[in-house]
Amino acid sequence: MEVLSSRILIRPRDPRRATAFYRDVLGLAVFREFPGGTVFFLGQGLLEVSGHGEGEPPSSHTMIYLQVREVRAAFAELAERGVTALREPQREPWGTVEGWIADPDGVRIVLVEIPADHPLRVDVRPPSEVSSV
């Protein structure tokens, strides 16, 4: 299978409120709009807010993962915009710093910071191998 493009789809109970949240509160840039929906840039992915969900709450197993440069600064900015934290940022056993918020329908959004000393950001090769690249 060759994947050419992908996006996460959300069917909110109140599409206008959800669109305003992702656009105005989180500040996501709009990729495109169409009748009944908006697609946002989501780092290297896309998030589509479209349609109308029935009254079912979102699954607690579904989350949106957003890597940010400084998670505590992002939380402070979002708090000023009225976003309530589900869980304040904290260092996880696997080394990332994560904090949780939710969209208006309760979809959990995990804000993640990869610290400078984390293996994802540190070149663990010996210096002799790094210099030959």
Tab-separated table of C-alpha atoms in Angstrom, residues 8-13 21-22 26 47 56-60 62-65 86 100-110:
chain	number	residue	atom	x	y	z
A	8	ILE	CA	-7.322	12.814	11.268
A	9	LEU	CA	-11.086	13.370	10.994
A	10	ILE	CA	-13.192	14.725	13.831
A	11	ARG	CA	-16.993	14.797	13.706
A	12	PRO	CA	-17.859	17.309	16.452
A	13	ARG	CA	-21.227	17.785	18.119
A	21	PHE	CA	-11.337	26.012	19.098
A	22	TYR	CA	-8.795	24.574	16.681
A	26	LEU	CA	-5.042	26.416	19.449
A	47	LEU	CA	-6.814	17.578	10.990
A	56	GLU	CA	-21.645	10.049	21.714
A	57	PRO	CA	-18.595	11.096	23.732
A	58	PRO	CA	-15.197	10.517	22.089
A	59	SER	CA	-13.320	7.366	22.974
A	60	SER	CA	-10.774	7.800	25.732
A	62	THR	CA	-8.354	8.407	20.839
A	63	MET	CA	-5.938	11.287	21.346
A	64	ILE	CA	-4.274	13.944	19.245
A	65	TYR	CA	-0.535	14.188	19.823
A	86	LEU	CA	-6.767	17.924	32.122
A	100	TRP	CA	-3.159	17.110	28.441
A	101	ILE	CA	-6.034	19.328	27.373
A	102	ALA	CA	-9.294	18.550	25.547
A	103	ASP	CA	-11.274	20.044	22.705
A	104	PRO	CA	-14.908	21.134	23.254
A	105	ASP	CA	-16.161	17.565	22.666
A	106	GLY	CA	-13.646	16.050	25.081
A	107	VAL	CA	-11.136	14.734	22.528
A	108	ARG	CA	-7.909	14.544	24.489
A	109	ILE	CA	-4.986	16.504	23.110
A	110	VAL	CA	-1.524	15.614	24.362
